[in-house]
Amino acid sequence: MTTNSSTSSSSTLGETTEEMRKAFSNFFSESLSCSDLSAVQQIKRMPRHLADSCREGSNGGGGGGHGDMEGAVTLDWRGDPFTSMSDLTLVIYDGTGSGGAAYHVHTLLLVYGGRKSGFVVEQVRNASGSGGKKTARGTTAKSSSLSNNINNNNNHSNHSRQEHNDKEAKVEIYVPPLAARHIPALLDYIYGASPQLSTSNAPSLRYLANRFDIRELHSEISLKFIPRDLELHTAPQYCMAADDLKDFELRDRALNILAERLDKLNNGNLLREMSPRLMRSLVQCERLNAGGNWGLSEKVAMWLRSRDELLSVRKTGQFDSHIANINNKNNVQNTPILPLTDEDFYWLTHVQKMPEISPYEALFYLNYGSINFPQVMNEVGSGSLKSRCFAAISGSAWCMDKFLPHLEDLGQKQQYDHHPSHHPQKQKENNPSLELYECLPLDIKVQLLESSLVGAKKLMMEREQHGRGKDDTNRDMQLSEELMFKKLKEASLNSSLTSSSSSSSSSPPMKVVVLGCGIPSANGIYIYNPSSKQDANIANIGAATAVIYEKEAVWNQQRVTFLLYSTAAGQYYTQYKLSMKRSESNQILILYNSPTVMGTSSSPFLGGRQGNWNHHDGSSATIPEKGWAVEGEGVHPPPQFVGKLEQPTVDGSRKSGSEASIRHHRDSLKRSV
C-alpha cells in the first residue's frame, strides 16, 4: 500500500515537473502559450534547480552552476529587484517635482498575466518595435526586449544589482498625486491580491484601473462597489477625490446625490473640505433640494463655519490624533483649504439661488460678510445680501420674540452691570447667535435697527388684525350656534305637533350634519324646511322635487343662510351642493360640491319611496359623506363629513331628535373646528 502511494506521488511529481519544465523552457525561449502561462501563474515559489534546468534546456546547457544553489524565486514587486528577478521598471511621476517613484515589477504579470495592464502591454510592444529607444514618456530605454533582459540576467548573474537595474526595461507614466499614493494597492492587485476597497481609495483605484487599462478592476469598482458605497455621507468625499482626479463622471454623480439629499445633511464637517468651486457647483445644481425657503442659507452658513473651524485648527496645529491615525492608515492626506474669494461668496449667496435668508442665520451673514467681504455687503437693492438679511430679521416673528428682547436686555445691562445674575446674561447664554450683533459695524447696526423697528410695527399690526379676525370668527360661531339650537327646538316642536295630528310619516329626514368645513359657521346641523320651495331663487337652484336643507348663521358679521341641496348631473346622476344666501340680497354663492352619485334627486330616501328608508331599487341618490370639494367662493378645507343625523325606523316613524344627540354632534363639531 505504501509502495503504491509512493509510486503515485512520484508519478504526479514527475508530471508536474515536466509541465513546469516545459512552461519555463517556452517562457525563456519567448514561445509562451496560454497553457504554459497558466502553469507558470499557479506556481508561487519555484525551486532554483528547476529554473536552472529550464535555462539549461533553453540555452543549450549553459549556467549549470546554478543547480547547486538553494532557495526559491518569488515574484514580488516589493522585494529586491535582483533577487526577485525584476525585468521592468515602472516609474510614476505625480507632478510634485520630487522625481519619479520607481517600482521594479515583472513583465510576466503586467504584460502576460491574468490581470495584465493594457497600457504596459502597449508600451512594451512599442518599445520592442522601435528598438528599445522609446518608453511611455519618450525617454530612452536601457534594454531592447524582455528576452534580452532575462538572458542577460541569466548569463551575468554575478554582476552587481546596479547593472541589473540598468538593464531593465522602463515604462514611465504621469498620474495625479492622489492616484500616485495608491499605486502599491494597484500592483498588489496585479500580483494576485484581493482588492481592499474603501471610500478613500475607490476613486483613485478607479482612475488607475482606467489609466492602466485594467478592465476587470475598473468594472468591479464602478459597477459593484461604488453604487453600493456612494450615498449622502460619502458623497462629499467621492466628489472631492473625483474632482482632484478629473473624473468628471464620478464627480457629477456624487454632486447630484449630494444635491438631491442636502436637506438631510446636518453635519457640516462632511462639507468643510469641499472647495469653493465645488460648493458653487452644488448650489447651482438643478436637482438641489436644501429643504424649504431657508434651507440653502442654513447649509451654506454651516459650511462656512466648519470651514473656518478647520482653518483655525490647522493654523494652531491642534489636530485630532484619532483622525490623524485614521488618515495615515487609509493613506489619506489633508486636503488644502483654498481661499474663498469675493466672487465665490457672491455666487454662493446669490439671490437667484438663495432668495430668502433664515432669520437664525441673518446675523451670521451680516457679520461674516462685513468682516471678510465688505465689497459684497456694500451692494444696494432689494436683491442684495444685506437687504435680504435685514428683511429676514425684521420680517419674522423671531425679530419680536428674540432680537428685540435681546436689545432691550442689553440696554438694561448697561444700567445694571453690577448684578452678575441679571436676566440679560441668561438671555445671552440662551441665544449665542445674538452675540454677533455686538460685532457688527456701526452703520449696519443703525440700518438693522431701523429695519427692525419698521418690521416690528408691521408685525404688531398683523398680529392685532389676526387677533381681531379670530375674535370675530369666534363671535360668528357663537351666534351661529345660538341660531342653530333655536331652529332645532322649533323643528322639534313642529315635528311633535305634526306627528300627533297625523299617523302617517310622509316627511323626509329632517336633519343633516356638516363637519370639518373651512367656514366655521357652515358647520353644524341643517334642517329640512318645506317652505324653502316657496322662495323663487332657492327653488331655481335645484330640481323641482329636490329637498333643500337650511342653516341660519352669521359669517363675517353678516346674517346668512347656508343651503344644502341636490342638482341633476345628467339623466341618471345627482350632485349635492352647499351654498350660501345673504339675508339682505337674493344672491346665492356656491361654496362646495359633492362627488357625483348614481340616482335621481327626487327624494333623500334610498328607495325613493316615502316612509321606506331601506328600499334598494336605486332610483334615488343619498348624500355622499366624504369626497367633497371646494367650488366658487368656498374656503379650504371642504367638508370632511356630511351625513344624516337621524333616520326613520322600519315601521316608518322617525326618532325624535333628543338633546343628548344634539349635544353629541355639537361636541364633534367643536373638535373638528
mmCIF file of C-alpha atoms in Angstrom, residues 339-616:
data_model
loop_
_atom_site.group_PDB
_atom_site.id
_atom_site.type_symbol
_atom_site.label_atom_id
_atom_site.label_comp_id
_atom_site.label_asym_id
_atom_site.label_seq_id
_atom_site.Cartn_x
_atom_site.Cartn_y
_atom_site.Cartn_z
ATOM 1 C CA PRO A 339 -9.212 80.682 -0.125
ATOM 2 C CA LEU A 340 -12.749 81.992 -0.527
ATOM 3 C CA THR A 341 -12.915 84.968 -2.890
ATOM 4 C CA ASP A 342 -15.473 87.763 -3.217
ATOM 5 C CA GLU A 343 -16.771 86.126 -6.380
ATOM 6 C CA ASP A 344 -17.257 82.805 -4.595
ATOM 7 C CA PHE A 345 -19.148 84.406 -1.708
ATOM 8 C CA TYR A 346 -21.282 86.431 -4.116
ATOM 9 C CA TRP A 347 -22.403 83.425 -6.147
ATOM 10 C CA LEU A 348 -22.890 81.184 -3.116
ATOM 11 C CA THR A 349 -25.361 83.722 -1.699
ATOM 12 C CA HIS A 350 -26.850 84.937 -4.983
ATOM 13 C CA VAL A 351 -30.490 85.964 -4.865
ATOM 14 C CA GLN A 352 -31.483 83.538 -7.637
ATOM 15 C CA LYS A 353 -30.406 80.523 -5.581
ATOM 16 C CA MET A 354 -30.895 81.987 -2.104
ATOM 17 C CA PRO A 355 -33.911 84.329 -2.349
ATOM 18 C CA GLU A 356 -34.601 84.164 1.385
ATOM 19 C CA ILE A 357 -32.254 84.126 4.366
ATOM 20 C CA SER A 358 -33.052 82.245 7.519
ATOM 21 C CA PRO A 359 -33.631 84.715 10.390
ATOM 22 C CA TYR A 360 -31.489 82.445 12.554
ATOM 23 C CA GLU A 361 -28.532 82.914 10.157
ATOM 24 C CA ALA A 362 -29.065 86.535 9.070
ATOM 25 C CA LEU A 363 -26.819 87.977 11.798
ATOM 26 C CA PHE A 364 -24.111 85.470 10.858
ATOM 27 C CA TYR A 365 -24.155 86.546 7.207
ATOM 28 C CA LEU A 366 -24.094 90.234 8.145
ATOM 29 C CA ASN A 367 -21.126 89.722 10.455
ATOM 30 C CA TYR A 368 -19.237 87.282 8.201
ATOM 31 C CA GLY A 369 -19.736 89.383 5.077
ATOM 32 C CA SER A 370 -18.826 92.654 6.773
ATOM 33 C CA ILE A 371 -15.520 91.253 8.033
ATOM 34 C CA ASN A 372 -14.419 89.183 5.047
ATOM 35 C CA PHE A 373 -16.293 90.525 2.008
ATOM 36 C CA PRO A 374 -17.203 94.205 2.510
ATOM 37 C CA GLN A 375 -17.480 94.746 -1.241
ATOM 38 C CA VAL A 376 -20.333 92.233 -1.466
ATOM 39 C CA MET A 377 -22.060 93.727 1.575
ATOM 40 C CA ASN A 378 -21.882 97.255 0.137
ATOM 41 C CA GLU A 379 -24.238 96.358 -2.694
ATOM 42 C CA VAL A 380 -27.646 98.023 -2.617
ATOM 43 C CA GLY A 381 -31.062 96.935 -3.804
ATOM 44 C CA SER A 382 -33.733 94.525 -2.636
ATOM 45 C CA GLY A 383 -31.778 91.562 -4.008
ATOM 46 C CA SER A 384 -28.534 92.347 -2.197
ATOM 47 C CA LEU A 385 -27.418 90.071 0.610
ATOM 48 C CA LYS A 386 -27.605 92.864 3.171
ATOM 49 C CA SER A 387 -31.199 93.738 2.249
ATOM 50 C CA ARG A 388 -32.252 90.096 2.405
ATOM 51 C CA CYS A 389 -30.679 89.736 5.847
ATOM 52 C CA PHE A 390 -32.499 92.857 7.080
ATOM 53 C CA ALA A 391 -35.778 91.518 5.679
ATOM 54 C CA ALA A 392 -35.210 88.139 7.335
ATOM 55 C CA ILE A 393 -34.690 89.697 10.768
ATOM 56 C CA SER A 394 -37.349 92.385 10.648
ATOM 57 C CA GLY A 395 -39.994 90.408 8.769
ATOM 58 C CA SER A 396 -40.260 87.384 11.043
ATOM 59 C CA ALA A 397 -41.607 86.593 14.472
ATOM 60 C CA TRP A 398 -38.010 85.917 15.524
ATOM 61 C CA CYS A 399 -37.443 89.671 15.493
ATOM 62 C CA MET A 400 -40.072 90.350 18.150
ATOM 63 C CA ASP A 401 -39.562 87.149 20.121
ATOM 64 C CA LYS A 402 -35.741 87.069 20.260
ATOM 65 C CA PHE A 403 -33.966 90.038 18.704
ATOM 66 C CA LEU A 404 -35.856 92.994 20.201
ATOM 67 C CA PRO A 405 -35.916 91.468 23.723
ATOM 68 C CA HIS A 406 -32.163 90.931 23.368
ATOM 69 C CA LEU A 407 -31.658 94.610 22.540
ATOM 70 C CA GLU A 408 -33.829 95.590 25.489
ATOM 71 C CA ASP A 409 -31.808 93.358 27.795
ATOM 72 C CA LEU A 410 -28.574 94.886 26.518
ATOM 73 C CA GLY A 411 -29.884 98.343 27.361
ATOM 74 C CA GLN A 412 -30.825 97.237 30.848
ATOM 75 C CA LYS A 413 -27.487 95.512 31.304
ATOM 76 C CA GLN A 414 -25.637 98.779 30.735
ATOM 77 C CA GLN A 415 -27.555 100.292 33.658
ATOM 78 C CA TYR A 416 -27.212 97.296 35.974
ATOM 79 C CA ASP A 417 -23.766 95.854 35.286
ATOM 80 C CA HIS A 418 -23.217 95.375 38.992
ATOM 81 C CA HIS A 419 -25.745 92.481 39.027
ATOM 82 C CA PRO A 420 -23.919 89.376 37.657
ATOM 83 C CA SER A 421 -27.019 87.189 37.705
ATOM 84 C CA HIS A 422 -29.168 89.687 35.835
ATOM 85 C CA HIS A 423 -31.580 88.387 33.224
ATOM 86 C CA PRO A 424 -29.689 89.799 30.177
ATOM 87 C CA GLN A 425 -26.758 87.492 30.905
ATOM 88 C CA LYS A 426 -29.078 84.463 30.864
ATOM 89 C CA GLN A 427 -30.678 85.700 27.668
ATOM 90 C CA LYS A 428 -27.236 85.991 26.099
ATOM 91 C CA GLU A 429 -26.312 82.437 27.051
ATOM 92 C CA ASN A 430 -29.547 81.039 25.675
ATOM 93 C CA ASN A 431 -29.098 82.845 22.345
ATOM 94 C CA PRO A 432 -25.386 82.775 21.457
ATOM 95 C CA SER A 433 -26.121 83.776 17.855
ATOM 96 C CA LEU A 434 -27.384 87.148 19.099
ATOM 97 C CA GLU A 435 -23.859 87.972 20.261
ATOM 98 C CA LEU A 436 -22.970 88.533 16.601
ATOM 99 C CA TYR A 437 -24.982 91.735 16.720
ATOM 100 C CA GLU A 438 -22.430 93.302 19.031
ATOM 101 C CA CYS A 439 -19.652 92.623 16.463
ATOM 102 C CA LEU A 440 -21.413 94.341 13.564
ATOM 103 C CA PRO A 441 -20.119 97.647 12.167
ATOM 104 C CA LEU A 442 -21.911 100.711 13.458
ATOM 105 C CA ASP A 443 -23.542 101.644 10.135
ATOM 106 C CA ILE A 444 -25.025 98.155 9.739
ATOM 107 C CA LYS A 445 -26.294 98.272 13.323
ATOM 108 C CA VAL A 446 -28.132 101.502 12.586
ATOM 109 C CA GLN A 447 -29.678 100.148 9.378
ATOM 110 C CA LEU A 448 -30.663 96.934 11.132
ATOM 111 C CA LEU A 449 -32.355 98.796 13.977
ATOM 112 C CA GLU A 450 -34.300 100.973 11.564
ATOM 113 C CA SER A 451 -35.440 97.962 9.582
ATOM 114 C CA SER A 452 -36.311 96.044 12.753
ATOM 115 C CA LEU A 453 -38.459 98.876 14.116
ATOM 116 C CA VAL A 454 -40.426 99.117 10.882
ATOM 117 C CA GLY A 455 -40.784 95.350 10.701
ATOM 118 C CA ALA A 456 -41.814 95.095 14.349
ATOM 119 C CA LYS A 457 -44.543 97.687 13.857
ATOM 120 C CA LYS A 458 -45.813 95.824 10.811
ATOM 121 C CA LEU A 459 -45.790 92.516 12.689
ATOM 122 C CA MET A 460 -47.680 94.020 15.598
ATOM 123 C CA MET A 461 -50.351 95.349 13.252
ATOM 124 C CA GLU A 462 -50.640 91.943 11.568
ATOM 125 C CA ARG A 463 -50.945 90.210 14.936
ATOM 126 C CA GLU A 464 -53.599 92.647 16.074
ATOM 127 C CA GLN A 465 -55.502 92.175 12.853
ATOM 128 C CA HIS A 466 -55.208 88.435 13.162
ATOM 129 C CA GLY A 467 -56.395 88.608 16.757
ATOM 130 C CA ARG A 468 -59.405 90.717 15.777
ATOM 131 C CA GLY A 469 -60.200 88.306 12.971
ATOM 132 C CA LYS A 470 -60.002 85.387 15.365
ATOM 133 C CA ASP A 471 -62.278 87.152 17.821
ATOM 134 C CA ASP A 472 -64.739 87.920 15.020
ATOM 135 C CA THR A 473 -64.686 84.251 13.946
ATOM 136 C CA ASN A 474 -65.344 83.073 17.487
ATOM 137 C CA ARG A 475 -68.180 85.559 17.792
ATOM 138 C CA ASP A 476 -69.682 84.394 14.494
ATOM 139 C CA MET A 477 -69.512 80.769 15.649
ATOM 140 C CA GLN A 478 -71.177 81.591 18.944
ATOM 141 C CA LEU A 479 -74.042 83.472 17.269
ATOM 142 C CA SER A 480 -74.403 80.705 14.674
ATOM 143 C CA GLU A 481 -74.714 78.052 17.381
ATOM 144 C CA GLU A 482 -77.387 80.057 19.151
ATOM 145 C CA LEU A 483 -79.373 80.360 15.909
ATOM 146 C CA MET A 484 -78.903 76.650 15.168
ATOM 147 C CA PHE A 485 -80.203 75.461 18.547
ATOM 148 C CA LYS A 486 -83.112 77.855 18.317
ATOM 149 C CA LYS A 487 -84.131 76.390 14.956
ATOM 150 C CA LEU A 488 -83.665 72.850 16.279
ATOM 151 C CA LYS A 489 -86.096 73.463 19.107
ATOM 152 C CA GLU A 490 -88.624 74.960 16.714
ATOM 153 C CA ALA A 491 -88.267 71.997 14.325
ATOM 154 C CA SER A 492 -88.644 69.525 17.181
ATOM 155 C CA LEU A 493 -91.825 71.255 18.367
ATOM 156 C CA ASN A 494 -93.295 71.334 14.855
ATOM 157 C CA SER A 495 -92.456 67.656 14.359
ATOM 158 C CA SER A 496 -94.269 66.725 17.565
ATOM 159 C CA LEU A 497 -97.358 68.661 16.549
ATOM 160 C CA THR A 498 -97.330 67.093 13.063
ATOM 161 C CA SER A 499 -96.945 63.536 14.331
ATOM 162 C CA SER A 500 -99.788 63.963 16.844
ATOM 163 C CA SER A 501 -102.213 65.191 14.155
ATOM 164 C CA SER A 502 -101.266 62.591 11.541
ATOM 165 C CA SER A 503 -100.495 58.912 11.919
ATOM 166 C CA SER A 504 -98.562 58.733 8.647
ATOM 167 C CA SER A 505 -94.962 59.775 8.268
ATOM 168 C CA SER A 506 -94.788 61.470 4.909
ATOM 169 C CA SER A 507 -91.915 63.904 5.503
ATOM 170 C CA PRO A 508 -88.295 63.123 4.621
ATOM 171 C CA PRO A 509 -85.445 63.007 7.146
ATOM 172 C CA MET A 510 -85.266 66.399 8.770
ATOM 173 C CA LYS A 511 -81.622 66.859 9.765
ATOM 174 C CA VAL A 512 -78.204 66.616 8.114
ATOM 175 C CA VAL A 513 -74.891 67.366 9.850
ATOM 176 C CA VAL A 514 -71.833 69.036 8.227
ATOM 177 C CA LEU A 515 -68.407 68.771 9.923
ATOM 178 C CA GLY A 516 -64.851 69.903 9.168
ATOM 179 C CA CYS A 517 -65.706 72.734 6.801
ATOM 180 C CA GLY A 518 -63.248 75.609 6.204
ATOM 181 C CA ILE A 519 -66.009 78.111 7.004
ATOM 182 C CA PRO A 520 -66.640 77.549 10.739
ATOM 183 C CA SER A 521 -70.167 78.956 10.610
ATOM 184 C CA ALA A 522 -71.133 76.434 7.917
ATOM 185 C CA ASN A 523 -70.503 73.511 10.274
ATOM 186 C CA GLY A 524 -73.456 72.220 12.193
ATOM 187 C CA ILE A 525 -76.943 70.787 11.741
ATOM 188 C CA TYR A 526 -79.053 71.597 8.666
ATOM 189 C CA ILE A 527 -82.843 71.315 8.914
ATOM 190 C CA TYR A 528 -85.277 70.481 6.135
ATOM 191 C CA ASN A 529 -87.689 73.352 5.569
ATOM 192 C CA PRO A 530 -90.607 72.644 3.176
ATOM 193 C CA SER A 531 -91.287 76.375 2.842
ATOM 194 C CA SER A 532 -87.934 76.859 1.062
ATOM 195 C CA LYS A 533 -89.588 75.860 -2.207
ATOM 196 C CA GLN A 534 -91.735 78.962 -1.958
ATOM 197 C CA ASP A 535 -88.620 81.131 -2.430
ATOM 198 C CA ALA A 536 -88.226 81.519 -6.191
ATOM 199 C CA ASN A 537 -84.442 81.996 -6.002
ATOM 200 C CA ILE A 538 -83.983 78.863 -3.888
ATOM 201 C CA ALA A 539 -86.430 76.809 -5.971
ATOM 202 C CA ASN A 540 -84.463 77.516 -9.157
ATOM 203 C CA ILE A 541 -81.158 76.165 -7.861
ATOM 204 C CA GLY A 542 -82.242 72.503 -7.746
ATOM 205 C CA ALA A 543 -84.702 70.127 -9.272
ATOM 206 C CA ALA A 544 -88.350 70.748 -8.730
ATOM 207 C CA THR A 545 -88.628 67.737 -6.432
ATOM 208 C CA ALA A 546 -85.272 68.300 -4.688
ATOM 209 C CA VAL A 547 -85.086 68.524 -0.900
ATOM 210 C CA ILE A 548 -83.316 71.582 0.500
ATOM 211 C CA TYR A 549 -81.737 71.772 3.958
ATOM 212 C CA GLU A 550 -81.058 75.114 5.638
ATOM 213 C CA LYS A 551 -78.903 76.503 8.434
ATOM 214 C CA GLU A 552 -79.110 80.109 9.563
ATOM 215 C CA ALA A 553 -75.779 81.501 10.734
ATOM 216 C CA VAL A 554 -73.511 84.542 10.973
ATOM 217 C CA TRP A 555 -70.483 84.819 8.696
ATOM 218 C CA ASN A 556 -68.158 87.850 8.545
ATOM 219 C CA GLN A 557 -70.532 89.707 10.870
ATOM 220 C CA GLN A 558 -73.435 89.243 8.446
ATOM 221 C CA ARG A 559 -76.603 87.164 8.745
ATOM 222 C CA VAL A 560 -76.594 84.401 6.121
ATOM 223 C CA THR A 561 -78.389 81.150 5.309
ATOM 224 C CA PHE A 562 -76.411 78.059 4.278
ATOM 225 C CA LEU A 563 -78.214 75.710 1.879
ATOM 226 C CA LEU A 564 -77.598 72.023 1.176
ATOM 227 C CA TYR A 565 -79.464 70.669 -1.847
ATOM 228 C CA SER A 566 -79.215 68.260 -4.786
ATOM 229 C CA THR A 567 -78.923 69.011 -8.501
ATOM 230 C CA ALA A 568 -79.239 66.800 -11.555
ATOM 231 C CA ALA A 569 -75.927 65.804 -13.169
ATOM 232 C CA GLY A 570 -77.246 64.109 -16.270
ATOM 233 C CA GLN A 571 -80.175 61.754 -16.625
ATOM 234 C CA TYR A 572 -79.098 59.193 -14.035
ATOM 235 C CA TYR A 573 -76.709 61.066 -11.721
ATOM 236 C CA THR A 574 -77.029 63.545 -8.879
ATOM 237 C CA GLN A 575 -74.618 66.007 -7.247
ATOM 238 C CA TYR A 576 -75.140 67.833 -3.952
ATOM 239 C CA LYS A 577 -74.021 71.399 -3.358
ATOM 240 C CA LEU A 578 -73.507 73.577 -0.309
ATOM 241 C CA SER A 579 -74.258 77.260 -0.970
ATOM 242 C CA MET A 580 -74.744 80.490 0.924
ATOM 243 C CA LYS A 581 -77.528 83.109 0.634
ATOM 244 C CA ARG A 582 -77.181 86.526 2.206
ATOM 245 C CA SER A 583 -80.185 87.825 4.094
ATOM 246 C CA GLU A 584 -80.106 91.291 2.558
ATOM 247 C CA SER A 585 -79.909 90.019 -1.033
ATOM 248 C CA ASN A 586 -81.138 87.154 -3.146
ATOM 249 C CA GLN A 587 -77.682 86.255 -4.434
ATOM 250 C CA ILE A 588 -76.683 82.639 -3.851
ATOM 251 C CA LEU A 589 -72.968 81.709 -3.812
ATOM 252 C CA ILE A 590 -71.877 78.084 -4.313
ATOM 253 C CA LEU A 591 -69.198 77.059 -1.804
ATOM 254 C CA TYR A 592 -68.707 73.278 -2.065
ATOM 255 C CA ASN A 593 -69.893 70.324 -4.141
ATOM 256 C CA SER A 594 -70.085 66.593 -3.535
ATOM 257 C CA PRO A 595 -68.947 63.698 -5.725
ATOM 258 C CA THR A 596 -71.423 62.633 -8.385
ATOM 259 C CA VAL A 597 -73.562 59.687 -7.306
ATOM 260 C CA MET A 598 -75.963 57.466 -9.232
ATOM 261 C CA GLY A 599 -79.674 58.110 -8.688
ATOM 262 C CA THR A 600 -82.232 60.863 -9.008
ATOM 263 C CA SER A 601 -82.733 63.770 -6.673
ATOM 264 C CA SER A 602 -86.459 63.315 -6.189
ATOM 265 C CA SER A 603 -86.136 62.266 -2.575
ATOM 266 C CA PRO A 604 -83.441 61.784 0.009
ATOM 267 C CA PHE A 605 -84.676 58.231 0.682
ATOM 268 C CA LEU A 606 -82.562 55.381 -0.685
ATOM 269 C CA GLY A 607 -85.536 53.833 -2.440
ATOM 270 C CA GLY A 608 -87.328 56.983 -3.463
ATOM 271 C CA ARG A 609 -90.442 55.922 -1.508
ATOM 272 C CA GLN A 610 -91.585 57.977 1.396
ATOM 273 C CA GLY A 611 -91.540 56.083 4.652
ATOM 274 C CA ASN A 612 -89.341 53.245 3.337
ATOM 275 C CA TRP A 613 -85.700 54.092 4.103
ATOM 276 C CA ASN A 614 -84.231 50.719 3.133
ATOM 277 C CA HIS A 615 -85.636 50.352 -0.343
ATOM 278 C CA HIS A 616 -82.964 49.232 -2.878
#
